[in-house]
mmCIF file of C-alpha atoms in Angstrom:
data_model
loop_
_atom_site.group_PDB
_atom_site.id
_atom_site.type_symbol
_atom_site.label_atom_id
_atom_site.label_comp_id
_atom_site.label_asym_id
_atom_site.label_seq_id
_atom_site.Cartn_x
_atom_site.Cartn_y
_atom_site.Cartn_z
ATOM 1 C CA MET V 290 13.979 13.924 14.860
ATOM 2 C CA ARG V 291 12.035 12.091 17.181
ATOM 3 C CA ILE V 292 8.794 10.503 15.499
ATOM 4 C CA ALA V 293 6.060 8.579 15.912
ATOM 5 C CA GLN V 294 4.741 6.136 13.254
ATOM 6 C CA VAL V 295 0.802 5.312 14.183
ATOM 7 C CA ALA V 296 0.250 1.993 12.195
ATOM 8 C CA PRO V 297 -3.174 -0.056 12.004
ATOM 9 C CA LEU V 298 -3.721 -2.816 13.916
ATOM 10 C CA TYR V 299 -5.228 -5.158 12.005
ATOM 11 C CA GLU V 300 -1.765 -6.139 11.149
ATOM 12 C CA SER V 301 2.131 -7.012 12.924
ATOM 13 C CA VAL V 302 4.557 -3.971 11.218
ATOM 14 C CA PRO V 303 6.025 -6.127 9.284
ATOM 15 C CA PRO V 304 2.636 -8.051 8.063
ATOM 16 C CA LYS V 305 2.820 -12.227 8.538
ATOM 17 C CA LEU V 306 1.160 -12.693 5.545
ATOM 18 C CA TYR V 307 -0.805 -9.698 3.348
ATOM 19 C CA GLY V 308 -0.682 -6.402 4.691
ATOM 20 C CA GLY V 309 -0.087 -3.221 2.722
ATOM 21 C CA THR V 310 -0.464 0.332 4.577
ATOM 22 C CA GLU V 311 1.741 -1.793 7.914
ATOM 23 C CA ARG V 312 4.458 -3.054 5.543
ATOM 24 C CA VAL V 313 4.786 0.759 3.508
ATOM 25 C CA VAL V 314 5.315 1.318 8.105
ATOM 26 C CA SER V 315 7.967 -0.958 8.697
ATOM 27 C CA TYR V 316 10.018 -0.331 5.486
ATOM 28 C CA LEU V 317 9.846 3.534 6.482
ATOM 29 C CA THR V 318 10.315 3.175 9.688
ATOM 30 C CA GLU V 319 13.443 0.898 9.545
ATOM 31 C CA GLU V 320 14.567 3.478 6.833
ATOM 32 C CA LEU V 321 14.086 6.321 8.613
ATOM 33 C CA VAL V 322 16.241 4.480 11.904
ATOM 34 C CA LYS V 323 18.520 3.496 9.882
ATOM 35 C CA MET V 324 19.462 7.059 8.977
ATOM 36 C CA GLY V 325 19.810 7.891 12.543
ATOM 37 C CA HIS V 326 16.230 8.619 13.524
ATOM 38 C CA GLU V 327 14.652 8.091 17.114
ATOM 39 C CA VAL V 328 11.560 6.982 15.930
ATOM 40 C CA ILE V 329 8.992 5.221 18.602
ATOM 41 C CA LEU V 330 6.522 3.042 16.664
ATOM 42 C CA PHE V 331 3.057 2.082 17.607
ATOM 43 C CA ALA V 332 1.623 -1.312 16.615
ATOM 44 C CA SER V 333 0.905 -4.270 17.751
ATOM 45 C CA GLY V 334 2.966 -6.667 20.205
ATOM 46 C CA ASP V 335 3.838 -8.862 17.792
ATOM 47 C CA SER V 336 5.398 -6.068 15.060
ATOM 48 C CA LYS V 337 9.143 -6.401 14.864
ATOM 49 C CA THR V 338 11.393 -3.209 14.583
ATOM 50 C CA LYS V 339 14.068 -1.564 15.192
ATOM 51 C CA ALA V 340 12.527 1.483 16.391
ATOM 52 C CA LYS V 341 10.856 1.714 19.572
ATOM 53 C CA LEU V 342 8.005 -0.368 20.059
ATOM 54 C CA ILE V 343 4.451 0.654 21.973
ATOM 55 C CA PRO V 344 2.746 -2.313 21.994
ATOM 56 C CA ILE V 345 -0.635 -1.631 22.122
ATOM 57 C CA CYS V 346 -2.185 -5.002 21.759
ATOM 58 C CA PRO V 347 -0.052 -8.057 22.286
ATOM 59 C CA ASN V 348 -1.238 -9.464 18.990
ATOM 60 C CA SER V 349 -2.004 -8.225 15.053
ATOM 61 C CA LEU V 350 -6.327 -8.192 15.692
ATOM 62 C CA ARG V 351 -6.384 -10.298 12.170
ATOM 63 C CA PHE V 352 -4.789 -13.025 13.408
ATOM 64 C CA ASP V 353 -6.593 -12.544 17.085
ATOM 65 C CA LYS V 354 -10.101 -15.003 17.161
ATOM 66 C CA THR V 355 -11.018 -13.195 20.825
ATOM 67 C CA CYS V 356 -10.371 -10.069 19.504
ATOM 68 C CA LYS V 357 -14.621 -8.527 18.954
ATOM 69 C CA ASP V 358 -14.010 -5.126 18.711
ATOM 70 C CA PRO V 359 -11.004 -3.771 16.658
ATOM 71 C CA LEU V 360 -12.245 0.016 16.629
ATOM 72 C CA ILE V 361 -11.776 -0.064 20.923
ATOM 73 C CA TRP V 362 -8.039 -1.360 20.688
ATOM 74 C CA HIS V 363 -7.549 1.674 17.857
ATOM 75 C CA LEU V 364 -8.885 4.180 19.901
ATOM 76 C CA TYR V 365 -6.846 3.159 22.894
ATOM 77 C CA MET V 366 -4.023 3.700 20.322
ATOM 78 C CA ILE V 367 -5.003 7.330 20.020
ATOM 79 C CA GLU V 368 -5.186 8.487 23.430
ATOM 80 C CA GLU V 369 -1.737 6.648 24.185
ATOM 81 C CA VAL V 370 0.236 8.296 21.030
ATOM 82 C CA LEU V 371 -1.786 11.655 22.295
ATOM 83 C CA LYS V 372 -0.704 11.008 26.349
ATOM 84 C CA ARG V 373 2.473 11.453 24.543
ATOM 85 C CA ALA V 374 2.776 14.272 22.422
ATOM 86 C CA LYS V 375 4.655 16.443 23.838
ATOM 87 C CA PHE V 376 7.841 14.121 24.091
ATOM 88 C CA PHE V 377 7.676 14.133 19.016
ATOM 89 C CA ASP V 378 8.906 16.592 16.620
ATOM 90 C CA VAL V 379 6.455 14.845 14.436
ATOM 91 C CA ILE V 380 3.302 12.076 14.576
ATOM 92 C CA HIS V 381 2.636 10.085 11.499
ATOM 93 C CA PHE V 382 -0.814 8.710 11.564
ATOM 94 C CA HIS V 383 -1.256 5.812 9.401
ATOM 95 C CA THR V 384 -4.734 5.064 10.399
ATOM 96 C CA GLU V 385 -6.274 7.078 7.978
ATOM 97 C CA TYR V 386 -9.712 9.257 9.331
ATOM 98 C CA LEU V 387 -9.977 7.962 13.407
ATOM 99 C CA HIS V 388 -7.861 10.410 14.862
ATOM 100 C CA LEU V 389 -8.689 13.578 13.127
ATOM 101 C CA PRO V 390 -11.224 14.627 16.127
ATOM 102 C CA LEU V 391 -8.845 14.562 18.447
ATOM 103 C CA ALA V 392 -5.750 15.430 16.606
ATOM 104 C CA THR V 393 -6.712 18.390 15.402
ATOM 105 C CA ARG V 394 -7.505 19.354 18.517
ATOM 106 C CA TYR V 395 -4.075 19.616 20.132
ATOM 107 C CA ASN V 396 -1.332 21.931 18.782
ATOM 108 C CA LEU V 397 1.273 19.796 17.734
ATOM 109 C CA PRO V 398 2.585 19.134 14.744
ATOM 110 C CA PHE V 399 0.925 15.757 12.669
ATOM 111 C CA VAL V 400 0.654 14.834 9.394
ATOM 112 C CA ASN V 401 -1.843 12.086 8.304
ATOM 113 C CA THR V 402 -1.337 9.276 4.916
ATOM 114 C CA LEU V 403 -4.348 8.349 3.756
ATOM 115 C CA HIS V 404 -3.798 4.951 2.428
ATOM 116 C CA GLY V 405 -7.378 4.064 1.523
ATOM 117 C CA ARG V 406 -10.423 5.581 -1.004
ATOM 118 C CA LEU V 407 -10.988 8.269 -0.876
ATOM 119 C CA ASN V 408 -14.009 8.075 -2.699
ATOM 120 C CA LEU V 409 -16.877 6.849 -0.762
ATOM 121 C CA SER V 410 -19.746 9.301 -0.795
ATOM 122 C CA GLU V 411 -20.162 9.144 3.246
ATOM 123 C CA TYR V 412 -16.628 10.109 3.223
ATOM 124 C CA VAL V 413 -17.096 13.993 2.351
ATOM 125 C CA PRO V 414 -19.325 15.458 5.124
ATOM 126 C CA PHE V 415 -16.455 14.170 7.491
ATOM 127 C CA PHE V 416 -13.113 14.793 5.504
ATOM 128 C CA LYS V 417 -14.666 18.597 5.063
ATOM 129 C CA ILE V 418 -14.898 19.138 9.155
ATOM 130 C CA PHE V 419 -11.085 18.641 9.008
ATOM 131 C CA LYS V 420 -10.581 19.870 5.280
ATOM 132 C CA ASN V 421 -7.256 21.821 6.689
ATOM 133 C CA ALA V 422 -5.620 19.293 8.247
ATOM 134 C CA PRO V 423 -2.495 18.383 6.958
ATOM 135 C CA PHE V 424 -2.532 15.451 4.428
ATOM 136 C CA ILE V 425 -0.802 13.546 2.112
ATOM 137 C CA SER V 426 -1.793 11.036 -1.077
ATOM 138 C CA ILE V 427 0.277 7.867 -2.221
ATOM 139 C CA SER V 428 -1.491 8.734 -5.516
ATOM 140 C CA TYR V 429 -2.424 11.923 -7.239
ATOM 141 C CA SER V 430 -5.351 10.204 -8.666
ATOM 142 C CA GLN V 431 -5.698 9.187 -5.079
ATOM 143 C CA ARG V 432 -6.598 12.468 -4.469
ATOM 144 C CA LYS V 433 -9.435 13.147 -7.218
ATOM 145 C CA PRO V 434 -12.813 12.713 -5.021
ATOM 146 C CA LEU V 435 -11.385 14.886 -2.483
ATOM 147 C CA PRO V 436 -9.787 17.169 -4.412
ATOM 148 C CA TRP V 437 -10.267 19.760 -1.795
ATOM 149 C CA LEU V 438 -8.473 18.667 1.329
ATOM 150 C CA ASN V 439 -4.868 20.783 2.332
ATOM 151 C CA TRP V 440 -2.253 18.082 -0.043
ATOM 152 C CA ILE V 441 0.488 18.892 1.791
ATOM 153 C CA ALA V 442 2.306 16.366 -0.115
ATOM 154 C CA ASN V 443 2.056 13.321 -2.362
ATOM 155 C CA VAL V 444 5.125 10.622 -1.463
ATOM 156 C CA TYR V 445 4.546 7.404 -3.523
ATOM 157 C CA HIS V 446 5.704 4.529 -1.576
ATOM 158 C CA GLY V 447 8.895 2.514 -1.394
ATOM 159 C CA LEU V 448 10.627 -0.585 -0.982
ATOM 160 C CA PRO V 449 14.672 -1.932 0.764
ATOM 161 C CA GLU V 450 16.777 -1.704 -2.386
ATOM 162 C CA ASP V 451 18.452 -4.698 -0.981
ATOM 163 C CA LEU V 452 14.737 -6.433 -0.283
ATOM 164 C CA TYR V 453 13.676 -8.405 -4.591
ATOM 165 C CA LYS V 454 16.283 -9.919 -6.432
ATOM 166 C CA PHE V 455 16.201 -8.570 -10.116
ATOM 167 C CA LYS V 456 15.624 -11.833 -12.706
ATOM 168 C CA PRO V 457 17.412 -11.025 -16.092
ATOM 169 C CA GLN V 458 14.775 -13.813 -17.419
ATOM 170 C CA HIS V 459 11.433 -13.524 -18.288
ATOM 171 C CA GLY V 460 9.378 -16.336 -16.855
ATOM 172 C CA THR V 461 6.342 -18.973 -18.648
ATOM 173 C CA TYR V 462 3.528 -18.056 -16.667
ATOM 174 C CA LEU V 463 1.316 -14.958 -15.211
ATOM 175 C CA ALA V 464 0.828 -14.133 -12.158
ATOM 176 C CA PHE V 465 -2.170 -12.534 -10.197
ATOM 177 C CA LEU V 466 -0.946 -10.891 -6.588
ATOM 178 C CA GLY V 467 -3.074 -9.626 -3.590
ATOM 179 C CA ARG V 468 -6.547 -10.359 -2.921
ATOM 180 C CA ILE V 469 -9.551 -12.177 -4.030
ATOM 181 C CA SER V 470 -12.386 -9.731 -4.435
ATOM 182 C CA PRO V 471 -15.192 -8.076 -7.540
ATOM 183 C CA GLU V 472 -12.731 -4.703 -7.115
ATOM 184 C CA LYS V 473 -9.502 -6.779 -7.349
ATOM 185 C CA ARG V 474 -10.825 -8.752 -10.581
ATOM 186 C CA PRO V 475 -9.241 -12.264 -10.276
ATOM 187 C CA ASP V 476 -11.765 -12.745 -12.863
ATOM 188 C CA ARG V 477 -10.490 -11.037 -15.256
ATOM 189 C CA ALA V 478 -7.302 -12.634 -15.345
ATOM 190 C CA ILE V 479 -8.041 -16.044 -15.280
ATOM 191 C CA GLU V 480 -10.287 -15.503 -18.922
ATOM 192 C CA ILE V 481 -7.196 -13.073 -19.754
ATOM 193 C CA ALA V 482 -5.384 -16.324 -19.008
ATOM 194 C CA GLU V 483 -7.077 -18.585 -21.601
ATOM 195 C CA LYS V 484 -6.918 -16.719 -23.967
ATOM 196 C CA PHE V 485 -3.237 -15.956 -24.410
ATOM 197 C CA GLY V 486 -3.005 -19.711 -23.121
ATOM 198 C CA MET V 487 -0.414 -19.297 -20.591
ATOM 199 C CA LYS V 488 -1.197 -21.113 -16.963
ATOM 200 C CA LEU V 489 -2.280 -18.028 -14.487
ATOM 201 C CA MET V 490 -0.095 -18.405 -10.760
ATOM 202 C CA ILE V 491 -2.656 -16.897 -8.696
ATOM 203 C CA ALA V 492 -1.607 -16.028 -4.824
ATOM 204 C CA ALA V 493 -3.930 -14.501 -3.442
ATOM 205 C CA LYS V 494 -5.710 -14.412 0.139
ATOM 206 C CA VAL V 495 -9.019 -14.592 0.937
ATOM 207 C CA ASP V 496 -11.257 -12.497 3.558
ATOM 208 C CA LYS V 497 -14.205 -12.629 5.224
ATOM 209 C CA ALA V 498 -16.313 -9.558 2.780
ATOM 210 C CA ASP V 499 -15.141 -11.411 -0.194
ATOM 211 C CA GLU V 500 -15.992 -15.035 0.134
ATOM 212 C CA THR V 501 -18.881 -15.791 -1.065
ATOM 213 C CA TYR V 502 -17.455 -13.877 -4.370
ATOM 214 C CA PHE V 503 -14.494 -16.564 -4.346
ATOM 215 C CA LYS V 504 -17.262 -19.751 -3.843
ATOM 216 C CA GLU V 505 -19.785 -18.553 -6.240
ATOM 217 C CA VAL V 506 -17.367 -16.849 -8.545
ATOM 218 C CA ILE V 507 -14.206 -17.775 -8.467
ATOM 219 C CA LYS V 508 -13.821 -21.053 -7.186
ATOM 220 C CA PRO V 509 -15.168 -22.526 -10.159
ATOM 221 C CA MET V 510 -12.954 -20.788 -12.370
ATOM 222 C CA LEU V 511 -10.075 -22.662 -11.461
ATOM 223 C CA LYS V 512 -11.058 -25.508 -12.635
ATOM 224 C CA SER V 513 -9.102 -24.188 -15.886
ATOM 225 C CA PRO V 514 -6.470 -25.853 -16.852
ATOM 226 C CA TRP V 515 -4.917 -22.646 -17.062
ATOM 227 C CA VAL V 516 -4.917 -21.211 -12.996
ATOM 228 C CA GLU V 517 -3.002 -22.720 -10.217
ATOM 229 C CA PHE V 518 -4.111 -21.657 -7.386
ATOM 230 C CA ILE V 519 -1.430 -21.343 -4.478
ATOM 231 C CA GLY V 520 -2.968 -19.109 -1.983
ATOM 232 C CA GLU V 521 -1.959 -15.836 -0.545
ATOM 233 C CA ILE V 522 1.718 -15.913 0.133
ATOM 234 C CA GLY V 523 4.713 -14.060 2.390
ATOM 235 C CA GLU V 524 6.937 -11.388 1.929
ATOM 236 C CA LYS V 525 10.181 -14.589 1.751
ATOM 237 C CA GLU V 526 7.680 -16.477 -0.846
ATOM 238 C CA LYS V 527 7.617 -13.335 -3.245
ATOM 239 C CA ASN V 528 10.387 -12.955 -4.505
ATOM 240 C CA GLU V 529 10.541 -16.526 -6.447
ATOM 241 C CA PHE V 530 6.974 -15.053 -7.282
ATOM 242 C CA LEU V 531 6.859 -12.274 -9.355
ATOM 243 C CA GLY V 532 10.040 -12.627 -10.175
ATOM 244 C CA ASN V 533 10.061 -15.571 -12.058
ATOM 245 C CA ALA V 534 6.906 -14.681 -13.860
ATOM 246 C CA TYR V 535 6.314 -13.263 -17.858
ATOM 247 C CA ALA V 536 4.049 -10.733 -16.596
ATOM 248 C CA LEU V 537 1.972 -9.563 -13.128
ATOM 249 C CA VAL V 538 -1.110 -9.267 -14.264
ATOM 250 C CA PHE V 539 -3.130 -6.066 -12.468
ATOM 251 C CA PRO V 540 -6.622 -6.332 -14.255
ATOM 252 C CA ILE V 541 -8.306 -3.774 -11.241
ATOM 253 C CA ASP V 542 -11.673 -2.336 -11.595
ATOM 254 C CA TRP V 543 -11.444 0.362 -8.923
ATOM 255 C CA PRO V 544 -9.620 3.572 -8.243
ATOM 256 C CA GLU V 545 -6.704 2.100 -6.909
ATOM 257 C CA PRO V 546 -5.289 4.928 -4.317
ATOM 258 C CA PHE V 547 -1.379 3.006 -5.446
ATOM 259 C CA GLY V 548 -0.312 -0.885 -6.109
ATOM 260 C CA LEU V 549 1.994 -1.508 -4.436
ATOM 261 C CA VAL V 550 2.417 -5.430 -5.813
ATOM 262 C CA MET V 551 2.979 -3.290 -8.696
ATOM 263 C CA ILE V 552 6.501 -1.873 -7.661
ATOM 264 C CA GLU V 553 7.027 -5.605 -5.918
ATOM 265 C CA ALA V 554 7.025 -6.795 -9.333
ATOM 266 C CA LEU V 555 8.880 -4.067 -10.823
ATOM 267 C CA ALA V 556 11.940 -4.439 -8.775
ATOM 268 C CA CYS V 557 12.389 -8.223 -9.942
ATOM 269 C CA GLY V 558 12.044 -7.316 -13.024
ATOM 270 C CA THR V 559 8.780 -8.544 -14.696
ATOM 271 C CA PRO V 560 6.792 -6.098 -16.166
ATOM 272 C CA VAL V 561 3.294 -5.514 -15.678
ATOM 273 C CA VAL V 562 -0.721 -5.478 -17.447
ATOM 274 C CA ALA V 563 -2.743 -2.961 -15.764
ATOM 275 C CA TRP V 564 -6.359 -1.481 -16.267
ATOM 276 C CA ARG V 565 -6.378 1.994 -16.796
ATOM 277 C CA CYS V 566 -7.598 2.644 -12.768
ATOM 278 C CA GLY V 567 -6.219 4.256 -9.907
ATOM 279 C CA SER V 568 -2.482 4.906 -10.059
ATOM 280 C CA VAL V 569 -2.206 2.170 -12.790
ATOM 281 C CA PRO V 570 -1.129 5.606 -15.687
ATOM 282 C CA GLU V 571 1.013 7.172 -12.348
ATOM 283 C CA ILE V 572 2.789 4.286 -12.169
ATOM 284 C CA ILE V 573 3.818 1.871 -15.084
ATOM 285 C CA GLU V 574 5.013 3.349 -17.957
ATOM 286 C CA HIS V 575 3.589 1.771 -20.828
ATOM 287 C CA GLY V 576 6.408 0.390 -23.472
ATOM 288 C CA LYS V 577 8.697 0.142 -20.872
ATOM 289 C CA THR V 578 8.302 -1.142 -18.164
ATOM 290 C CA GLY V 579 5.327 -2.624 -18.688
ATOM 291 C CA PHE V 580 1.053 -2.101 -21.077
ATOM 292 C CA ILE V 581 -1.737 0.335 -19.504
ATOM 293 C CA VAL V 582 -5.196 -1.679 -20.695
ATOM 294 C CA GLU V 583 -8.202 -0.526 -20.959
ATOM 295 C CA THR V 584 -9.688 -4.190 -22.573
ATOM 296 C CA ILE V 585 -9.446 -8.388 -22.264
ATOM 297 C CA GLU V 586 -8.289 -8.328 -26.187
ATOM 298 C CA GLU V 587 -5.949 -5.286 -25.532
ATOM 299 C CA ALA V 588 -3.930 -7.258 -22.067
ATOM 300 C CA VAL V 589 -4.087 -10.116 -24.683
ATOM 301 C CA ASN V 590 -2.738 -8.192 -27.862
ATOM 302 C CA PHE V 591 0.128 -6.060 -25.899
ATOM 303 C CA LEU V 592 0.822 -9.753 -23.445
ATOM 304 C CA GLU V 593 2.825 -11.074 -27.125
ATOM 305 C CA GLU V 594 4.539 -7.648 -26.768
ATOM 306 C CA VAL V 595 5.835 -8.519 -22.838
ATOM 307 C CA LYS V 596 8.980 -9.812 -24.497
ATOM 308 C CA ASN V 597 10.577 -7.072 -26.331
ATOM 309 C CA LEU V 598 10.557 -5.378 -23.198
ATOM 310 C CA ASN V 599 13.647 -4.949 -21.025
ATOM 311 C CA ARG V 600 13.142 -6.169 -17.650
ATOM 312 C CA GLU V 601 16.290 -4.268 -16.526
ATOM 313 C CA ASP V 602 14.106 -1.484 -17.169
ATOM 314 C CA CYS V 603 11.361 -2.150 -15.129
ATOM 315 C CA ARG V 604 14.263 -2.871 -12.232
ATOM 316 C CA LYS V 605 15.758 0.471 -12.560
ATOM 317 C CA SER V 606 12.404 2.523 -12.982
ATOM 318 C CA PHE V 607 11.963 0.864 -9.076
ATOM 319 C CA GLU V 608 15.247 2.217 -8.536
ATOM 320 C CA GLU V 609 15.035 5.414 -9.012
ATOM 321 C CA ARG V 610 11.164 6.049 -8.544
ATOM 322 C CA PHE V 611 9.904 3.565 -5.939
ATOM 323 C CA THR V 612 13.055 2.810 -2.914
ATOM 324 C CA ALA V 613 12.316 2.691 0.366
ATOM 325 C CA ARG V 614 15.305 5.512 1.126
ATOM 326 C CA ARG V 615 13.761 7.536 -1.461
ATOM 327 C CA MET V 616 10.199 7.673 0.178
ATOM 328 C CA ALA V 617 11.334 7.939 3.448
ATOM 329 C CA GLU V 618 13.447 10.938 2.544
ATOM 330 C CA GLU V 619 10.313 12.446 1.368
ATOM 331 C CA TYR V 620 8.587 12.512 4.113
ATOM 332 C CA LEU V 621 11.063 14.093 6.209
ATOM 333 C CA ASN V 622 10.393 17.450 3.958
ATOM 334 C CA VAL V 623 7.372 16.727 4.624
ATOM 335 C CA TYR V 624 8.292 16.856 8.985
ATOM 336 C CA GLN V 625 10.565 19.601 8.195
ATOM 337 C CA ARG V 626 8.343 21.520 6.671
ATOM 338 C CA VAL V 627 4.885 20.695 9.112
ATOM 339 C CA ILE V 628 7.739 21.636 12.229
ATOM 340 C CA LEU V 629 8.000 24.807 10.945
ATOM 341 C CA LYS V 630 4.562 25.772 10.084
ATOM 342 C CA GLU V 631 4.078 24.254 13.853
ATOM 343 C CA VAL V 632 7.020 26.450 15.089
ATOM 344 C CA TYR V 633 5.974 29.633 13.590
ATOM 345 C CA LYS V 634 2.182 29.306 15.275
ATOM 346 C CA ARG V 635 3.125 29.123 18.423
ATOM 347 C CA ALA V 636 5.731 31.762 17.926
ATOM 348 C CA VAL V 637 2.572 34.027 16.915
#
């Protein structure tokens, strides 16, 4: 099968540091190549892949200080994809909604995985126009704001099975990994660590949009003796950071579409204590691979129970539910369904 994967350009594929969507695109692309498919990846020029790379811009846009308008690069990429459309059996867009006005006007098989939050009011009039396009969710929770879209599948993210090593022993600190932002609630994580009496290691990046929040809210809290801020880390550092943790604290305050860090922790054997928001109840098995909480007091109480959890159950959950091979197989099934439907439409 000839498959086009169309990635966002803000990060390379895979990202050098933080970047959830681009990381998933990389895992999917490499797994499809391993399975014998011909994959063409549209991404930034500094991407690394065994697929055929069509470089759109020289470097990932987040690290390109000369780029003033990232939107123009994405529109250019969509044009490059559609110029080659007849050569693909299926096109898989990961660019949220940018391609929809053009892709829906072509008689071609494509699918669209939505990676972000959908609970923004301004999305409603736009997506209503394109509600019949083939959409794929990354959790059932993600669908709730727009249940009337043409959801043709739900495919949970997956990681390469050998990417993280299982750590059988409980660690000695709590881990917070991701972004410093109001919706990720690092302030909750710090308060939990202080009340539980265990050091919190924070490995997170600070986007420009969140610099004020970091300076005014989080930075003063970093003076706590229970907190150590180590900044943004890459893929290589994650295994030790997550694997050596007692638990991952995931105190989100927003409808998280998936939460890749949760399955990264599970792959290491590390339990997750997470807020009941978004995809969390779909990913974490309460009392088995972690605990789902609704208050800081609950989080503190359940952290005491983490030591009684079997870390092998966390790893087993990852291997059974969240591998890149499982993700690729599910997407292949979706591709085949879309291709057959498109062939039928052309025949009649």
